Short mmCIF file of C-alpha atoms in Angstrom, two decimals:
data_model
loop_
_atom_site.label_atom_id
_atom_site.label_comp_id
_atom_site.label_asym_id
_atom_site.label_seq_id
_atom_site.Cartn_x
_atom_site.Cartn_y
_atom_site.Cartn_z
CA MET A 1 -55.15 -93.33 -65.29
CA LEU A 2 -53.37 -91.24 -61.95
CA VAL A 3 -54.74 -91.63 -58.64
CA VAL A 4 -55.05 -89.80 -55.98
CA HIS A 5 -56.42 -90.62 -52.29
CA PRO A 6 -58.83 -89.81 -50.95
CA SER A 7 -57.18 -88.15 -47.71
CA SER A 8 -55.53 -85.26 -50.01
CA THR A 9 -56.00 -81.98 -50.33
CA CYS A 10 -54.72 -78.85 -52.57
CA ASP A 11 -51.83 -77.17 -51.98
CA VAL A 12 -53.17 -73.93 -52.20
CA CYS A 13 -56.94 -73.60 -50.73
CA LEU A 14 -55.94 -76.56 -48.38
CA ASP A 15 -59.40 -77.48 -49.10
CA PRO A 16 -59.97 -81.96 -49.31
CA TYR A 17 -60.40 -82.90 -52.67
CA SER A 18 -64.33 -83.33 -53.42
CA TRP A 19 -66.35 -85.68 -55.60
CA ALA A 20 -69.57 -83.94 -55.28
CA THR A 21 -68.44 -80.87 -56.28
CA PRO A 22 -67.02 -80.62 -59.45
CA GLU A 23 -64.89 -76.58 -58.54
CA ASN A 24 -63.19 -79.30 -55.86
CA THR A 25 -62.41 -82.91 -57.45
CA PRO A 26 -57.88 -82.98 -58.01
CA HIS A 27 -56.94 -81.77 -61.93
CA ALA A 28 -53.53 -81.65 -62.84
CA ILE A 29 -51.21 -80.20 -64.63
CA ALA A 30 -48.21 -80.44 -67.23
CA CYS A 31 -45.45 -80.30 -64.20
CA GLY A 32 -47.06 -82.95 -62.62
CA HIS A 33 -48.19 -80.95 -59.48
CA ILE A 34 -52.54 -80.97 -58.08
CA PHE A 35 -55.27 -78.76 -57.46
CA CYS A 36 -58.22 -78.55 -56.99
CA ARG A 37 -59.90 -77.04 -60.23
CA SER A 38 -60.89 -73.28 -58.45
CA CYS A 39 -57.40 -72.53 -57.66
CA LEU A 40 -56.83 -72.85 -60.72
CA HIS A 41 -58.96 -71.02 -62.68
CA LEU A 42 -58.21 -68.63 -60.03
CA ILE A 43 -54.27 -68.20 -61.45
CA LEU A 44 -54.27 -65.44 -63.65
CA GLU A 45 -50.66 -65.36 -65.23
CA GLN A 46 -51.58 -69.66 -65.65
CA ARG A 47 -47.98 -70.82 -63.89
CA CYS A 48 -47.58 -73.05 -61.00
CA PRO A 49 -47.78 -71.64 -58.30
CA LEU A 50 -45.55 -74.55 -56.99
CA CYS A 51 -42.49 -74.95 -60.05
CA ARG A 52 -43.47 -71.47 -61.55
CA LYS A 53 -43.90 -73.54 -65.36
CA ALA A 54 -45.50 -71.97 -67.24
CA PHE A 55 -49.16 -74.30 -68.03
CA GLN A 56 -51.99 -74.28 -70.15
CA GLU A 57 -55.74 -74.40 -69.57
CA ASP A 58 -56.65 -76.71 -72.18
CA ARG A 59 -54.02 -78.95 -71.14
CA ILE A 60 -55.54 -79.61 -67.76
CA LYS A 61 -56.55 -83.15 -66.76
CA LYS A 62 -58.93 -84.15 -64.28
CA LEU A 63 -57.98 -87.48 -61.57
CA HIS A 64 -59.21 -90.00 -60.24
CA VAL A 65 -59.78 -91.27 -55.95
CA ASP A 66 -59.10 -94.72 -55.59
CA GLN A 67 -62.34 -96.98 -53.18
CA CYS A 68 -59.79 -96.80 -50.12
CA ASN A 69 -61.41 -97.05 -46.88
CA ALA A 70 -61.53 -93.09 -46.14
CA PRO A 71 -60.28 -91.40 -43.02
CA ASN A 72 -62.25 -90.40 -40.23
CA ASP A 73 -64.35 -87.04 -41.12
CA GLU A 74 -63.61 -86.05 -36.84
CA HIS A 75 -59.85 -85.94 -37.30
CA GLN A 76 -59.24 -84.11 -40.40
CA ASN A 77 -61.15 -81.91 -39.48
CA ARG A 78 -58.85 -81.52 -35.93
CA ASP A 79 -55.88 -81.41 -38.05
CA ARG A 80 -57.05 -78.46 -40.63
CA GLU A 81 -58.22 -76.22 -37.00
CA TYR A 82 -54.94 -76.94 -35.58
CA LEU A 83 -52.68 -76.48 -38.82
CA SER A 84 -55.13 -73.02 -39.29
CA GLN A 85 -54.32 -72.15 -35.72
CA VAL A 86 -50.41 -72.94 -36.72
CA SER A 87 -50.50 -70.79 -39.55
CA LEU A 88 -51.59 -68.30 -37.74
CA CYS A 89 -48.09 -68.53 -35.22
CA PHE A 90 -46.23 -67.52 -37.99
CA PRO A 91 -46.68 -63.90 -37.89
CA GLU A 92 -43.26 -62.43 -35.90
CA ASP A 93 -45.19 -60.42 -33.78
CA THR A 94 -47.44 -63.02 -32.52
CA SER A 95 -46.67 -63.38 -28.43
CA ASP A 96 -44.54 -67.13 -27.30
CA GLU A 97 -47.18 -67.90 -24.75
CA GLN A 98 -49.55 -67.64 -27.52
CA VAL A 99 -47.17 -70.14 -30.07
CA ASN A 100 -46.03 -72.73 -26.83
CA GLY A 101 -49.57 -73.09 -26.09
CA VAL A 102 -50.56 -73.73 -29.73
CA VAL A 103 -47.29 -76.23 -30.34
CA GLY A 104 -48.52 -78.43 -26.53
CA GLU A 105 -51.95 -79.06 -27.67
CA VAL A 106 -51.21 -80.03 -31.59
CA HIS A 107 -47.91 -82.16 -29.70
CA GLN A 108 -50.51 -83.59 -27.49
CA TRP A 109 -52.80 -84.20 -30.60
CA LEU A 110 -50.55 -86.04 -32.59
CA ALA A 111 -49.62 -88.03 -29.61
CA THR A 112 -52.23 -90.03 -30.65
CA ARG A 113 -52.37 -90.85 -33.79
CA SER A 114 -50.17 -93.27 -35.85
CA ASP A 115 -52.30 -93.34 -39.26
CA ASP A 116 -49.37 -91.82 -41.21
CA SER A 117 -51.59 -91.71 -43.87
CA CYS A 118 -53.12 -89.31 -44.21
CA MET A 119 -52.97 -86.34 -45.82
CA THR A 120 -53.23 -83.57 -42.95
CA LEU A 121 -51.74 -85.66 -40.49
CA LYS A 122 -48.26 -85.23 -42.76
CA ALA A 123 -49.52 -81.91 -43.56
CA LEU A 124 -49.64 -80.45 -39.13
CA ARG A 125 -46.61 -82.98 -38.45
CA ALA A 126 -44.63 -80.64 -41.47
CA ALA A 127 -46.10 -77.35 -39.77
CA VAL A 128 -45.17 -77.31 -36.66
CA GLU A 129 -42.02 -78.53 -37.77
CA GLY A 130 -41.31 -75.56 -40.27
CA LEU A 131 -42.69 -73.28 -37.53
CA HIS A 132 -39.69 -74.69 -34.67
CA LYS A 133 -37.80 -73.58 -37.12
CA TYR A 134 -38.99 -70.15 -38.49
CA LYS A 135 -39.31 -69.27 -35.06
CA LEU A 136 -35.87 -70.28 -33.97
CA LEU A 137 -34.56 -68.39 -37.24
CA ILE A 138 -36.48 -65.39 -35.66
CA VAL A 139 -33.80 -65.83 -32.82
CA GLU A 140 -31.38 -65.73 -35.01
CA ASN A 141 -32.41 -63.31 -36.44
CA LEU A 142 -32.66 -60.95 -34.16
CA ARG A 143 -29.64 -61.49 -32.97
CA ASP A 144 -27.48 -61.16 -35.78
CA LYS A 145 -29.12 -58.12 -35.86
CA ASN A 146 -27.85 -57.03 -32.59
CA MET A 147 -24.44 -58.33 -33.35
CA ILE A 148 -24.31 -56.31 -36.68
CA ARG A 149 -26.11 -52.96 -34.99
CA LYS A 150 -22.38 -53.30 -32.12
CA HIS A 151 -20.37 -53.87 -35.08
CA VAL A 152 -21.02 -50.68 -36.48
CA ARG A 153 -21.42 -48.32 -33.63
CA ALA A 154 -18.08 -50.53 -33.21
CA VAL A 155 -17.32 -49.01 -36.67
CA HIS A 156 -18.93 -45.35 -35.88
CA GLU A 157 -17.01 -45.12 -32.70
CA LEU A 158 -14.05 -46.10 -34.57
CA ARG A 159 -14.26 -43.31 -37.23
CA GLU A 160 -14.66 -40.95 -34.80
CA ASP A 161 -10.94 -41.90 -33.17
CA ASN A 162 -9.55 -42.49 -36.29
CA ARG A 163 -11.16 -38.38 -36.87
CA ALA A 164 -9.59 -37.53 -33.40
CA LEU A 165 -5.69 -39.44 -34.57
CA ARG A 166 -6.20 -37.62 -37.56
CA ALA A 167 -6.60 -34.53 -35.85
CA VAL A 168 -4.24 -35.17 -33.65
CA GLU A 169 -1.21 -35.59 -36.28
CA ASN A 170 -1.75 -32.95 -38.57
CA ALA A 171 -0.79 -30.44 -35.31
CA ALA A 172 1.93 -32.58 -34.25
CA VAL A 173 2.40 -32.33 -38.44
CA LEU A 174 2.30 -29.12 -37.91
CA LYS A 175 3.96 -27.92 -34.55
CA CYS A 176 6.85 -30.23 -35.94
CA THR A 177 6.93 -28.21 -38.53
CA GLU A 178 6.65 -25.00 -36.59
CA LEU A 179 10.13 -26.62 -34.33
CA THR A 180 11.91 -27.59 -37.18
CA GLU A 181 11.92 -24.24 -38.89
CA GLN A 182 12.30 -22.88 -35.58
CA LEU A 183 16.09 -24.53 -35.31
CA GLU A 184 16.60 -23.56 -38.53
CA LYS A 185 16.32 -20.53 -37.70
CA MET A 186 18.47 -21.50 -34.40
CA GLU A 187 21.81 -23.13 -36.21
CA GLN A 188 22.03 -20.06 -38.71
CA ASP A 189 22.28 -17.45 -35.73
CA CYS A 190 24.55 -20.33 -34.27
CA ALA A 191 26.99 -20.47 -37.28
CA ALA A 192 27.11 -16.52 -37.33
CA LEU A 193 27.68 -15.80 -34.07
CA ARG A 194 30.64 -18.45 -34.32
CA SER A 195 31.66 -16.45 -37.27
CA GLU A 196 31.47 -13.71 -36.10
CA ARG A 197 33.68 -15.56 -32.86
CA ALA A 198 36.05 -16.55 -35.26
CA ARG A 199 36.44 -13.52 -37.10
CA TYR A 200 37.22 -11.62 -33.02
CA HIS A 201 39.73 -13.90 -31.94
CA ALA A 202 41.69 -13.80 -35.76
CA GLU A 203 41.63 -10.00 -34.73
CA LEU A 204 42.62 -10.65 -31.23
CA THR A 205 45.50 -12.49 -32.15
CA ARG A 206 46.65 -9.83 -34.83
CA LEU A 207 47.00 -7.61 -32.78
CA LYS A 208 48.63 -9.54 -30.16
CA HIS A 209 51.71 -10.80 -32.84
CA LEU A 210 51.34 -6.94 -33.54
CA SER A 211 54.35 -4.49 -32.21
CA ASN A 212 54.57 -1.31 -31.20
CA PRO A 213 55.51 1.28 -33.63
CA LEU A 214 56.03 3.24 -30.37
CA PRO A 215 59.25 3.19 -27.84
CA PRO A 216 58.95 2.28 -24.65
CA PRO A 217 57.71 4.14 -22.29
CA PRO A 218 60.40 5.65 -19.71
CA ARG A 219 60.58 3.96 -16.50
CA GLN A 220 60.23 5.59 -13.14
CA ILE A 221 62.44 6.35 -10.44
CA HIS A 222 61.79 7.47 -6.70
CA LEU A 223 62.87 11.02 -5.55
CA GLU A 224 64.97 9.35 -2.85
CA ARG A 225 67.48 7.85 -4.97
CA ALA A 226 67.75 10.96 -7.80
CA ALA A 227 69.23 12.60 -4.58
CA SER A 228 72.33 10.63 -4.74
CA LEU A 229 72.94 10.85 -7.72
CA THR A 230 75.84 13.82 -8.82
CA ALA A 231 74.81 17.49 -7.47
CA PRO A 232 74.64 19.87 -9.33
CA SER A 233 77.46 22.90 -9.38
CA SER A 234 77.26 26.64 -8.80
CA GLN A 235 77.66 27.03 -12.13
CA SER A 236 75.32 24.72 -13.71
CA THR A 237 71.88 26.31 -14.38
CA TRP A 238 68.59 24.62 -13.83
CA THR A 239 66.70 23.67 -17.09
CA THR A 240 63.92 22.68 -16.97
CA PRO A 241 62.96 19.88 -19.17
CA ALA A 242 60.33 20.19 -21.85
CA ALA A 243 56.61 18.61 -20.59
CA VAL A 244 56.40 15.00 -22.81
CA PRO A 245 52.17 15.22 -24.27
CA SER A 246 49.80 12.96 -22.48
CA TYR A 247 48.84 10.53 -26.13
CA LEU A 248 52.89 10.36 -26.28
CA ILE A 249 52.65 8.44 -22.88
CA TYR A 250 52.16 4.03 -23.09
CA THR A 251 51.60 2.57 -19.80
CA GLN A 252 52.21 -0.75 -19.84
CA ARG A 253 49.37 -2.72 -17.35
CA PRO A 254 49.76 -5.49 -15.91
CA ASP A 255 48.62 -7.97 -17.54
CA GLY A 256 50.96 -6.94 -20.73
CA SER A 257 48.79 -4.80 -23.18
CA TYR A 258 49.21 -1.05 -22.49
CA MET A 259 47.43 2.04 -22.13
CA GLN A 260 47.81 5.51 -23.52
CA GLY A 261 48.12 7.93 -21.05
CA PRO A 262 50.82 7.82 -17.30
CA ILE A 263 49.14 5.93 -14.53
CA ALA A 264 48.06 7.97 -11.67
CA PRO A 265 50.41 7.82 -8.73
CA GLU A 266 48.87 6.02 -5.98
CA PRO A 267 49.12 7.95 -2.37
CA GLU A 268 51.60 5.74 -0.82
CA THR A 269 55.03 5.94 -2.67
CA ALA A 270 56.47 9.15 -3.23
CA PRO A 271 57.11 11.15 -6.04
CA VAL A 272 60.03 10.35 -8.44
CA LEU A 273 62.05 11.54 -10.81
CA ARG A 274 62.89 9.55 -14.16
CA GLU A 275 66.24 8.05 -14.38
CA ASP A 276 67.83 9.79 -17.31
CA GLU A 277 67.09 13.63 -15.37
CA THR A 278 70.84 14.91 -15.00
CA GLN A 279 69.65 17.82 -12.38
CA ILE A 280 67.44 18.21 -10.27
CA ARG A 281 65.99 21.95 -9.76
CA SER A 282 66.25 23.00 -6.16
CA PRO A 283 63.52 24.80 -5.13
CA HIS A 284 63.26 28.67 -5.01
CA ARG A 285 64.53 30.57 -2.16
#
């Protein structure tokens, strides 16, 4: 026969088991958990509220209570009152002042209690410990949320920076491509200029080594030197030499090249005659 302590309460409604009313008497189901009869009849799915195992209504067993001395009802009522206050502190919108006030009163009350066999006292201590852990979890959860928000903002900033860097990279690639095309064009132009320069250099070299097909131009002498030559006789007659066309006259420059046409005489030099002239025409008298 299963026995239940007189201070035990239902795990669903937290009401103490009563022997005067059948609805509050303790009943056990197949999984071994104990509840009052009224709570078992209110369960629609017929599953244990604690372990969620199925049970049959006709297999519910009524339990009996031993004959031990019942605890002080006043203490149990205070335990239930504090237990109710602690349960109201679990919502997140409960202020810290309210939670600290309730927990302080409960600790003072628990300091005056030493009956560890009382179920309501055990439940109150467990509730206070659970509230403390729950509040710590809320603080940790808030800290984790703030950390997650911080990391999310950092990720967004990194994505924006990544987009900006990609834009800069694309612009740099386009600029590099443009400069590469310009460099290739400039190299082609330089190659063309080198080829043209080589062609001109070869042509100039060929012209320098090319022999002049015309005879060398006559040398020029001064008139004073011409006067010292043989004087004309009285019987000799003057003949006017034929003029040489200017396009057949080539004059050598100081750099060794030739130019077409005679060089204009400088004002300071006296008129000269060619060396091959044997006679000088006298002026008319």
